[in-house]
Structures are given as structure tokens and as C-alpha cells.
Tab-separated table of C-alpha atoms in Angstrom:
chain	number	residue	atom	x	y	z
S	275	ALA	CA	110.001	1.515	46.127
S	276	LEU	CA	111.821	0.749	42.872
S	277	THR	CA	109.714	3.349	41.059
S	278	LEU	CA	109.713	6.130	43.637
S	279	TYR	CA	113.340	5.772	44.664
S	280	PRO	CA	115.370	4.340	41.763
S	281	SER	CA	118.716	4.142	43.543
S	282	GLU	CA	121.068	2.060	41.433
S	283	ARG	CA	122.835	0.484	44.392
S	284	MET	CA	119.563	-0.297	46.170
S	285	ARG	CA	117.848	-2.085	43.296
S	286	PRO	CA	119.466	-5.528	43.749
S	287	PHE	CA	118.633	-5.516	47.456
S	288	LEU	CA	115.023	-4.471	46.877
S	289	VAL	CA	114.565	-7.087	44.157
S	290	VAL	CA	115.811	-9.835	46.494
S	291	CYS	CA	113.431	-8.666	49.240
S	292	TYR	CA	110.571	-8.583	46.746
S	293	TYR	CA	111.102	-12.177	45.669
S	294	PHE	CA	111.395	-13.313	49.281
S	295	SER	CA	108.051	-11.640	49.992
S	296	MET	CA	106.492	-13.627	47.117
S	297	LEU	CA	107.203	-16.889	48.959
S	298	ARG	CA	103.950	-16.435	50.909
S	299	MET	CA	105.697	-17.200	54.188
S	300	ASN	CA	104.381	-14.797	56.807
S	301	PHE	CA	107.626	-14.467	58.770
S	302	VAL	CA	109.857	-14.153	55.702
S	303	SER	CA	107.468	-11.673	54.057
S	304	ALA	CA	107.236	-9.481	57.142
S	305	PHE	CA	110.988	-9.584	57.810
S	306	SER	CA	111.885	-8.830	54.182
S	307	SER	CA	109.393	-5.972	53.945
S	308	ILE	CA	110.515	-4.345	57.215
S	309	LEU	CA	114.205	-4.750	56.383
S	310	ALA	CA	113.728	-3.279	52.914
S	311	LEU	CA	111.827	-0.327	54.358
S	312	VAL	CA	114.434	0.393	57.040
S	313	VAL	CA	117.362	0.276	54.613
S	314	LEU	CA	115.460	2.264	52.001
S	315	VAL	CA	114.531	5.037	54.428
S	316	GLY	CA	118.070	5.169	55.811
S	317	ASP	CA	119.633	5.366	52.372
S	318	ALA	CA	117.129	7.977	51.260
S	319	ALA	CA	117.860	10.072	54.360
S	320	CYS	CA	121.585	10.014	53.652
S	321	SER	CA	121.002	11.018	50.037
S	322	SER	CA	118.316	13.648	50.612
S	323	LYS	CA	118.751	17.324	49.836
S	324	ASN	CA	118.652	18.190	53.532
S	325	PHE	CA	121.830	16.208	54.143
S	326	PRO	CA	123.851	16.307	50.906
S	327	ARG	CA	126.968	14.173	50.855
S	328	SER	CA	129.101	17.214	49.955
S	329	ASN	CA	128.382	18.721	53.428
S	330	ARG	CA	129.587	15.656	55.299
S	331	LYS	CA	133.256	15.899	56.268
S	332	ASP	CA	135.335	12.960	55.086
S	333	ARG	CA	137.745	11.582	57.744
S	334	ARG	CA	140.435	10.751	55.202
S	335	PRO	CA	143.193	13.416	55.541
S	336	GLU	CA	144.033	13.427	51.854
S	337	VAL	CA	140.473	14.380	51.051
S	338	ASN	CA	140.385	17.286	53.531
S	339	GLN	CA	143.175	19.194	51.799
S	340	PRO	CA	142.262	22.640	50.481
S	341	GLN	CA	140.754	22.394	47.019
S	342	GLU	CA	141.579	24.619	44.146
S	343	ALA	CA	138.925	27.030	43.049
S	344	SER	CA	136.513	25.231	40.826
S	345	GLN	CA	135.079	26.534	37.634
S	346	GLU	CA	132.401	29.138	38.236
S	347	GLN	CA	128.900	27.751	38.160
S	348	PRO	CA	126.061	29.614	36.469
S	349	THR	CA	123.671	31.541	38.647
S	350	PRO	CA	119.982	30.528	38.833
S	351	SER	CA	119.063	33.288	36.400
S	352	GLU	CA	121.755	32.135	33.998
S	353	LYS	CA	120.527	28.546	34.306
S	354	ALA	CA	117.071	29.621	33.248
S	355	GLU	CA	118.535	31.065	30.048
S	356	LEU	CA	120.424	27.894	29.138
S	357	PRO	CA	118.957	25.942	26.189
S	358	LEU	CA	116.987	22.888	27.246
S	359	ASP	CA	117.309	19.484	25.655
S	360	PRO	CA	113.777	18.637	24.464
S	361	THR	CA	114.537	14.914	24.550
S	362	ILE	CA	115.140	14.872	28.324
S	363	GLN	CA	112.271	14.641	30.794
S	364	GLU	CA	112.547	14.712	34.541
S	365	PRO	CA	111.323	11.509	36.205
S	366	GLY	CA	108.332	11.875	38.454
S	367	GLU	CA	106.923	14.887	36.615
S	368	PRO	CA	103.458	14.635	34.996
S	369	GLY	CA	103.944	13.048	31.619
S	370	GLY	CA	107.545	12.304	32.494
S	371	ALA	CA	109.334	9.024	32.030
S	372	ILE	CA	109.118	6.127	34.462
S	373	PRO	CA	112.399	4.537	35.597
S	374	VAL	CA	112.686	0.882	34.631
S	375	LEU	CA	114.579	-1.724	36.643
S	376	GLY	CA	118.072	-2.242	35.340
S	377	ALA	CA	117.824	0.362	32.565
S	378	PRO	CA	120.608	2.975	32.454
S	379	THR	CA	118.252	5.562	30.981
S	380	TYR	CA	114.600	6.410	31.362
S	381	THR	CA	111.942	4.987	29.105
S	382	THR	CA	109.229	7.151	27.595
S	383	SER	CA	106.262	4.850	28.280
S	384	VAL	CA	103.566	5.894	30.716
S	385	PHE	CA	100.783	3.546	31.826
S	386	HIS	CA	97.288	4.988	31.912
S	387	PRO	CA	94.626	2.679	33.425
S	388	HIS	CA	91.758	1.837	31.158
S	389	PRO	CA	88.794	4.172	31.853
S	390	GLN	CA	85.847	2.450	33.485
S	391	ASN	CA	82.260	3.023	32.435
S	392	ASN	CA	80.181	1.247	35.037
S	393	PRO	CA	76.420	1.880	34.987
S	394	THR	CA	74.523	2.609	38.165
S	395	THR	CA	71.982	0.192	39.612
S	396	ALA	CA	69.190	2.273	38.134
S	397	ASP	CA	70.780	2.062	34.693
S	398	ARG	CA	71.110	-1.698	35.023
S	399	TYR	CA	67.421	-2.237	35.564
S	400	ALA	CA	66.606	-0.007	32.630
S	401	LEU	CA	68.138	-2.699	30.428
S	402	SER	CA	65.576	-4.882	28.708
S	403	LEU	CA	66.877	-8.272	29.806
S	404	LYS	CA	68.266	-7.586	33.265
S	405	GLY	CA	65.251	-6.310	35.127
S	406	SER	CA	63.973	-9.863	35.462
S	407	GLN	CA	62.787	-10.812	38.918
S	408	GLY	CA	62.600	-14.544	38.216
S	409	HIS	CA	64.899	-17.410	37.339
S	410	PRO	CA	66.963	-18.261	35.426
S	411	ARG	CA	68.666	-14.888	35.400
S	412	LEU	CA	72.374	-15.539	35.793
S	413	TYR	CA	73.664	-16.288	32.279
S	414	PHE	CA	70.338	-16.307	30.413
S	415	ASN	CA	66.668	-15.689	31.014
S	416	SER	CA	63.821	-18.055	30.125
S	417	GLY	CA	63.548	-16.739	26.561
S	418	GLU	CA	67.272	-17.102	25.922
S	419	LEU	CA	67.186	-20.581	27.427
S	420	ARG	CA	64.592	-21.704	24.894
S	421	GLN	CA	66.918	-20.514	22.134
S	422	LEU	CA	69.800	-22.484	23.645
S	423	GLN	CA	67.637	-25.594	23.862
S	424	ALA	CA	66.776	-25.248	20.174
S	425	GLN	CA	70.448	-24.833	19.281
S	426	ALA	CA	71.280	-27.951	21.332
S	427	THR	CA	69.394	-30.030	18.766
S	428	SER	CA	70.595	-28.145	15.674
S	429	THR	CA	73.570	-25.816	15.216
S	430	HIS	CA	75.271	-26.703	18.510
S	431	LYS	CA	74.273	-30.352	18.694
S	432	GLU	CA	77.854	-31.642	18.801
S	433	ILE	CA	78.618	-29.555	21.890
S	434	ALA	CA	75.298	-30.397	23.562
S	435	ASP	CA	75.748	-34.136	22.977
S	436	ARG	CA	78.995	-34.067	24.922
S	437	ILE	CA	77.235	-32.299	27.802
S	438	PHE	CA	74.410	-34.856	27.764
S	439	ALA	CA	76.934	-37.712	27.676
S	440	TYR	CA	78.544	-36.263	30.792
S	441	GLY	CA	75.111	-35.941	32.397
S	442	GLU	CA	74.285	-39.569	31.659
S	443	ARG	CA	77.605	-40.822	32.960
S	444	GLN	CA	77.423	-38.859	36.207
S	445	GLY	CA	73.653	-39.094	36.629
S	446	ASN	CA	73.714	-42.886	36.498
S	447	SER	CA	76.485	-43.181	39.074
S	448	LYS	CA	75.661	-42.996	42.768
S	449	LYS	CA	79.329	-42.376	43.519
S	450	SER	CA	79.212	-39.086	41.637
S	451	LEU	CA	77.006	-37.500	44.322
S	452	PRO	CA	78.671	-35.808	47.299
S	453	PRO	CA	78.575	-37.938	50.484
S	454	SER	CA	75.399	-37.719	52.537
S	455	SER	CA	77.392	-36.189	55.411
S	456	MET	CA	80.414	-33.914	55.477
S	457	GLY	CA	82.406	-36.569	57.326
S	458	GLY	CA	82.497	-38.663	54.164
S	459	MET	CA	84.363	-35.996	52.206
S	460	PRO	CA	88.131	-36.305	51.630
S	461	LYS	CA	90.455	-34.685	54.148
S	462	SER	CA	92.987	-33.353	51.645
S	463	PRO	CA	92.620	-29.874	50.122
S	464	GLY	CA	91.794	-29.450	46.456
S	465	THR	CA	89.537	-32.519	46.275
S	466	TRP	CA	86.251	-30.884	47.238
S	467	ARG	CA	86.152	-28.689	44.148
S	468	LYS	CA	85.232	-31.701	42.002
S	469	VAL	CA	81.810	-31.736	43.680
S	470	GLY	CA	81.126	-28.210	42.481
S	471	ASP	CA	82.352	-29.034	38.987
S	472	ARG	CA	80.002	-32.016	38.707
S	473	LEU	CA	77.089	-29.926	39.913
S	474	LEU	CA	77.882	-27.326	37.275
S	475	GLY	CA	77.908	-29.994	34.549
S	476	LEU	CA	74.680	-31.728	35.611
S	477	ALA	CA	72.867	-28.399	35.985
S	478	THR	CA	73.943	-27.436	32.468
S	479	ALA	CA	72.645	-30.742	31.111
S	480	TYR	CA	69.353	-30.181	32.946
S	481	ALA	CA	68.965	-26.688	31.508
S	482	LEU	CA	69.646	-27.711	27.903
S	483	THR	CA	67.722	-30.959	27.584
S	484	THR	CA	64.057	-31.091	26.590
S	485	THR	CA	63.766	-34.877	26.935
S	486	PRO	CA	61.467	-35.554	29.945
S	487	THR	CA	63.305	-38.643	31.224
S	488	ARG	CA	66.671	-36.924	31.074
S	489	LYS	CA	65.315	-33.791	32.650
S	490	ASP	CA	63.853	-35.725	35.583
S	491	LYS	CA	67.107	-37.640	36.090
S	492	TYR	CA	69.282	-34.536	36.050
S	493	LEU	CA	66.885	-32.624	38.300
S	494	ALA	CA	66.863	-35.443	40.864
S	495	TRP	CA	70.669	-35.542	40.894
S	496	CYS	CA	70.982	-31.759	41.280
S	497	THR	CA	68.354	-31.580	44.017
S	498	ASN	CA	69.984	-34.409	45.948
S	499	ALA	CA	73.408	-32.775	45.643
S	500	LEU	CA	72.052	-29.386	46.763
S	501	HIS	CA	70.457	-30.979	49.845
S	502	ARG	CA	73.672	-32.737	50.809
S	503	LEU	CA	75.851	-29.674	50.324
S	504	THR	CA	73.374	-27.569	52.299
S	505	SER	CA	73.868	-29.877	55.282
S	506	TYR	CA	77.659	-29.284	55.278
S	507	SER	CA	78.812	-26.673	57.780
S	508	LYS	CA	81.689	-25.693	55.481
S	509	TRP	CA	82.684	-26.319	51.888
S	510	GLY	CA	86.299	-27.274	52.366
S	511	PRO	CA	88.412	-29.640	54.503
S	512	GLU	CA	89.704	-26.717	56.574
S	513	VAL	CA	88.499	-23.205	57.272
S	514	GLU	CA	90.892	-21.523	54.839
S	515	TYR	CA	89.810	-23.811	51.989
S	516	ASP	CA	86.178	-23.052	52.770
S	517	VAL	CA	86.868	-19.504	51.561
S	518	ASP	CA	89.271	-20.459	48.789
S	519	LEU	CA	89.250	-22.710	45.722
S	520	ASP	CA	87.367	-25.666	47.222
S	521	GLY	CA	84.551	-23.523	48.544
S	522	SER	CA	84.476	-21.326	45.444
S	523	HIS	CA	84.129	-24.243	43.018
S	524	ILE	CA	81.209	-25.553	45.075
S	525	MET	CA	79.665	-22.091	45.360
S	526	LEU	CA	79.802	-21.591	41.588
S	527	GLY	CA	78.117	-24.932	40.885
S	528	PHE	CA	75.609	-24.400	43.700
S	529	ALA	CA	74.616	-20.916	42.471
S	530	PHE	CA	74.163	-22.029	38.860
S	531	ALA	CA	72.216	-25.167	39.813
S	532	LEU	CA	69.913	-23.138	42.055
S	533	ASP	CA	69.327	-20.630	39.268
S	534	VAL	CA	68.373	-23.127	36.546
S	535	THR	CA	66.359	-25.507	38.755
S	536	TYR	CA	64.656	-22.807	40.833
S	537	ASP	CA	61.165	-23.048	39.296
S	538	ALA	CA	61.192	-26.856	39.611
S	539	LEU	CA	62.001	-26.762	43.348
S	540	SER	CA	59.510	-26.624	46.192
S	541	GLN	CA	59.252	-23.329	48.074
S	542	ALA	CA	60.801	-24.955	51.129
S	543	ASP	CA	63.807	-26.091	49.090
S	544	GLN	CA	64.094	-22.693	47.434
S	545	ARG	CA	64.346	-20.937	50.795
S	546	LYS	CA	66.666	-23.592	52.204
S	547	PHE	CA	69.123	-23.427	49.317
S	548	GLN	CA	68.988	-19.627	49.131
S	549	GLU	CA	69.897	-19.336	52.790
S	550	ARG	CA	72.814	-21.775	52.542
S	551	LEU	CA	74.196	-19.910	49.530
S	552	ARG	CA	73.750	-16.599	51.365
S	553	VAL	CA	75.719	-17.901	54.364
S	554	GLN	CA	78.572	-19.084	52.160
S	555	ALA	CA	78.671	-15.888	50.088
S	556	ASP	CA	78.715	-13.750	53.214
S	557	ARG	CA	81.541	-15.875	54.601
S	558	LEU	CA	83.597	-15.316	51.455
S	559	TYR	CA	82.751	-11.609	51.450
S	560	LYS	CA	83.948	-11.228	55.049
S	561	ALA	CA	87.179	-12.990	54.104
S	562	THR	CA	87.819	-10.221	51.542
S	563	GLN	CA	87.173	-7.549	54.180
S	564	ALA	CA	89.227	-9.077	56.996
S	565	ARG	CA	91.869	-6.938	58.686
S	566	SER	CA	94.440	-9.673	58.008
S	567	PRO	CA	93.043	-11.271	54.840
S	568	LEU	CA	94.221	-14.443	53.167
S	569	SER	CA	96.970	-14.043	50.588
S	570	TRP	CA	94.685	-14.330	47.556
S	571	VAL	CA	92.580	-11.286	48.480
S	572	GLY	CA	95.176	-8.716	47.446
S	573	ALA	CA	96.976	-10.819	44.828
S	574	LYS	CA	95.332	-9.467	41.667
S	575	ASN	CA	97.577	-11.555	39.416
S	576	VAL	CA	96.881	-14.957	41.016
S	577	ASN	CA	94.151	-17.360	39.850
S	578	HIS	CA	92.788	-17.757	43.401
S	579	ASN	CA	91.805	-14.098	43.400
S	580	TYR	CA	89.532	-14.048	40.378
S	581	ILE	CA	88.242	-17.607	40.848
S	582	ASN	CA	87.017	-16.724	44.340
S	583	HIS	CA	85.610	-13.342	43.350
S	584	ASN	CA	83.860	-14.988	40.403
S	585	ALA	CA	82.081	-17.363	42.788
S	586	LEU	CA	81.034	-14.414	44.945
S	587	LEU	CA	79.663	-12.565	41.909
S	588	ASN	CA	77.659	-15.611	40.762
S	589	ALA	CA	76.112	-16.044	44.194
S	590	ALA	CA	75.336	-12.326	44.450
S	591	LEU	CA	73.557	-12.159	41.103
S	592	VAL	CA	71.481	-15.276	41.825
S	593	LEU	CA	70.429	-13.928	45.240
S	594	GLU	CA	70.150	-10.279	44.225
S	595	ASN	CA	66.355	-10.233	44.270
S	596	HIS	CA	66.130	-12.246	47.499
S	597	TYR	CA	68.817	-10.529	49.616
S	598	PRO	CA	69.265	-7.167	47.840
S	599	GLU	CA	71.247	-5.307	50.503
S	600	GLU	CA	73.811	-8.049	51.024
S	601	ALA	CA	74.075	-8.837	47.314
S	602	LYS	CA	74.778	-5.178	46.602
S	603	LYS	CA	77.894	-5.309	48.804
S	604	TRP	CA	79.101	-8.564	47.257
S	605	ILE	CA	78.650	-7.225	43.734
S	606	ALA	CA	80.539	-4.028	44.579
S	607	VAL	CA	83.519	-6.042	45.840
S	608	ALA	CA	83.590	-8.198	42.689
S	609	VAL	CA	83.290	-5.181	40.389
S	610	LYS	CA	86.096	-3.283	42.114
S	611	ASN	CA	88.381	-6.309	42.248
S	612	THR	CA	87.888	-6.984	38.535
S	613	GLU	CA	88.829	-3.384	37.738
S	614	HIS	CA	92.147	-3.900	39.528
S	615	VAL	CA	92.682	-7.288	37.867
S	616	MET	CA	92.099	-5.882	34.378
S	617	ASP	CA	94.151	-2.734	35.004
S	618	PHE	CA	97.044	-4.989	35.962
S	619	ARG	CA	96.590	-6.997	32.776
S	620	GLU	CA	96.411	-3.912	30.629
S	621	ALA	CA	99.755	-2.869	32.076
S	622	VAL	CA	101.146	-6.296	31.094
S	623	GLY	CA	99.627	-5.806	27.665
S	624	ASP	CA	101.023	-8.788	25.754
S	625	GLY	CA	98.417	-11.324	26.918
S	626	SER	CA	100.859	-13.364	28.985
S	627	SER	CA	100.521	-14.677	32.527
S	628	HIS	CA	103.369	-15.094	34.979
S	629	GLU	CA	101.632	-18.265	36.257
S	630	GLY	CA	102.267	-20.090	32.986
S	631	VAL	CA	99.943	-21.564	30.383
S	632	MET	CA	98.361	-24.224	32.598
S	633	TYR	CA	97.325	-21.950	35.442
S	634	ALA	CA	96.513	-19.144	33.030
S	635	SER	CA	93.951	-21.334	31.268
S	636	TYR	CA	92.569	-22.538	34.610
S	637	GLY	CA	92.186	-19.053	36.021
S	638	SER	CA	90.894	-17.624	32.754
S	639	HIS	CA	87.822	-19.858	32.969
S	640	ALA	CA	86.679	-17.893	36.002
S	641	LEU	CA	87.941	-14.535	34.773
S	642	PHE	CA	86.065	-14.793	31.470
S	643	ILE	CA	82.889	-15.808	33.290
S	644	THR	CA	83.238	-12.722	35.468
S	645	LEU	CA	83.787	-10.441	32.481
S	646	ASP	CA	80.770	-11.922	30.710
S	647	LEU	CA	78.512	-11.525	33.757
S	648	LEU	CA	79.621	-7.959	34.392
S	649	LYS	CA	78.709	-7.002	30.841
S	650	LYS	CA	75.452	-8.979	30.711
S	651	HIS	CA	74.225	-7.444	33.948
S	652	GLY	CA	75.265	-3.922	33.040
S	653	LEU	CA	78.007	-3.622	35.657
S	654	ALA	CA	81.167	-3.082	33.600
S	655	ASP	CA	82.638	-3.773	30.167
S	656	HIS	CA	86.275	-4.848	29.931
S	657	PHE	CA	86.153	-6.534	26.535
S	658	ASP	CA	88.181	-3.863	24.773
S	659	ASN	CA	91.114	-4.434	27.132
S	660	PRO	CA	94.203	-4.994	24.928
S	661	TRP	CA	95.412	-7.848	27.143
S	662	LEU	CA	92.352	-9.903	26.175
S	663	ARG	CA	93.106	-9.547	22.479
S	664	GLU	CA	96.602	-10.925	23.003
S	665	HIS	CA	95.808	-13.585	25.609
S	666	PHE	CA	94.695	-16.203	23.107
S	667	SER	CA	97.891	-15.779	21.109
S	668	TYR	CA	99.761	-16.455	24.334
S	669	LEU	CA	97.745	-19.645	24.949
S	670	LEU	CA	98.211	-20.780	21.338
S	671	HIS	CA	101.936	-20.241	21.647
S	672	GLY	CA	101.886	-22.596	24.635
S	673	THR	CA	100.210	-25.366	22.628
S	674	ARG	CA	103.047	-25.660	20.132
S	675	PRO	CA	105.285	-28.757	20.234
S	676	GLY	CA	107.382	-28.652	23.361
S	677	TRP	CA	104.859	-26.447	25.114
S	678	GLY	CA	105.937	-27.826	28.496
S	679	ARG	CA	109.155	-25.825	28.236
S	680	VAL	CA	107.238	-22.534	28.346
S	681	VAL	CA	104.934	-23.476	31.224
S	682	GLY	CA	105.823	-21.414	34.266
S	683	ILE	CA	104.159	-23.743	36.788
S	684	SER	CA	103.382	-27.399	36.105
């Protein structure tokens, strides 16, 4: 509304309605949106060319007095011959300027979304590494995994040792496993995601280690956790958290653990875990397609959006060879959502996030995973987006002394 109808007197009202709508309160959002629309349409109708203000008779007697003849105006043909100012562009015309909130004049900047170059499914499987029908296939194949295992004992030993230390600490603790039944899980939201994070860490330790005793320990922990999570009817304390951050953290860890342990599992466990992941992915997919979706579905600038779509993409790529038709739909949703997310960031341009440094770093974990997977699997390449180049400068700026003063949300 601010862009299409830049009425100076309407801007403050529209801005207030916009911020009320950001409160995520259904009643306030609906009321603010409807009120803004009604006032906007009414004001536009009064100001339209069909009903110019000059044709409306003013009731003030002093205004209705006969007016002296005004200076002659040029005819249309004379107007066409008048010299044009090359520095002035009409707003709304192709290549014209876009009105900016609060600016007395028009700017000359025009946003052009970054062109997408997304290969087809046939092109994807023409790639040398991504036609693999086996596992692992999500972030690396079996050949790449052997290289990572070699690096874990040489060039990247310091990083790998920290992962193994985490695996030992969690693998030796019975309390680190999810409860044997869903009733033992906490009732408060936000606490279930830790289960998915632990599963992600133990599965990484299992994939990287070549020590038999460690490998057996980590495999036993992952298998036990997968069995327990499979028995849960939902992956969150309430339905909405099942298809939000709690469920998405668990889905990410579940998908990765299934991918790296797949060949070590029995066929019965493979089918069992595949089906549970399929059910959860389909549940999240349907949440994105709902007629009245949850707030995160359309919020392309909120961490919930790309964290949840990242989980859906991970599940889809792991199950792509087992449930191809369903996975194809899930992948398409993740690809399209990421295009919108990155177009929004390109428009921002400077690498910043309105959520502040803390939530930006939290959400970027999932966003960067998504970008990496899309490129690895031949789906899309967003790595030349200018926002990415500036994002790390933004994060570094937030780590300076007194960084808490620049955090938007803490």
C-alpha cells in the first residue's frame, strides 16, 4: 500500500497498522489490515481522477465567490512541445523511481530479483555425485565420507576431537537419550528440540569415527534414539510445535542419523524409520499448504520459516529414492521458499537481519544448510547473492565489545 499509493497523509496511519499486524495477534492483525484497507480505498476514491477535488463544491461561502480568470493553461499539443526535465521520472513507470517512506522526493533505485538458474530433475541426475541411489547421500556420499574420516585424523583433527568428545559425553549418559515414551518428554515448548540436536551430534560422531568401539557405541545410541522417537505420535508438546521448531529440530537430526546409519540398520528398522520420517515430513508439508497456515509459513524474514523448510528439505532428500512422488513435492516447496527468502535478503543487501545478531546466527545455521544442499543436489545456487557476502560483516560487527546493545532480540 505504501508503494502503490504513496499518500503523504496516509503514511503514518499505514505504518501504525503495519506494526500492529506484526504483533502476530490474529484479532489485532485482522482488524488493522481491514481498517487500513477501508481507509486506503476511501481516501483513494476521494483523490481519484474520476472525482477530482476541484469538482466538489465547497460549502464555505467565501470559497464559492466568483474567481478571477486564471492564467491560460497550455493545450495538450503545446504541452507535448514543452522541454522535459531529464532528471524527473514518473513513479510507477517501467524503470521509474520507487517512492520511499518519509522521503520528500523519489529515489532512483530499482530492485531486480536475482535471476534463478534451477536445473531440472533430469539435469540433477546427470551430475556425477547426485545420481546415487544409496546412503549416505545427504551431505556426502560414501567416497566423500572416507575423505572426511581421513581428515578427522589429520588436517581437521582438532574439530573432529571436539565432536568425538561430545559423542563420548552424550553416549555414556543414559539421560541423554529421549524418554522411552512420549509421556516422559517435557510439557513446555522449545525443550524438545534438544533431542534432535543431540541426535545430530551423535550421528556426526558415528559417521566420522573409524574406531570400532566408538562406532558401536554411537550406533547403539542413535538406533535407540530413532526407535524411541519413532514411537512418539508427535514431535512437540502441542500440535503447533510438532510442525514448528521442536519438530523441525528433531526431523533434521532424525533425517541425518537415518542417512549415515542406514547401511548398518536392519531392513525392518530401515522401513520403520523411513515411514516415521515420511509421516512427519508430510505433516510439515501440509502445514505449508494449509488454507490458514501458521504464521511462519509466509514470514520469509523469520528464522522459523527457513529452519522448518530446511528440515523438510533434509527429509525429502533422504527419502527421495524411497518415496519419490512425495519427496518431489516437498523439495519443490523448499526450493520455492528459499527463492523468496533470498530475494528478500538481496533487497536488504547489507547483510543485516531485523531479528538481531543472536537470532540471525541461529537462523543462519539452517539457512546455510539449505543453501549448501540446494547447490550440492543441483537444485539452485544462491551463493552469489550479495547479502551473503555482507552477512558475516554484520555478525562480526555484533561481536565487538558492547555487542548486546546492537542485538535486536535477546
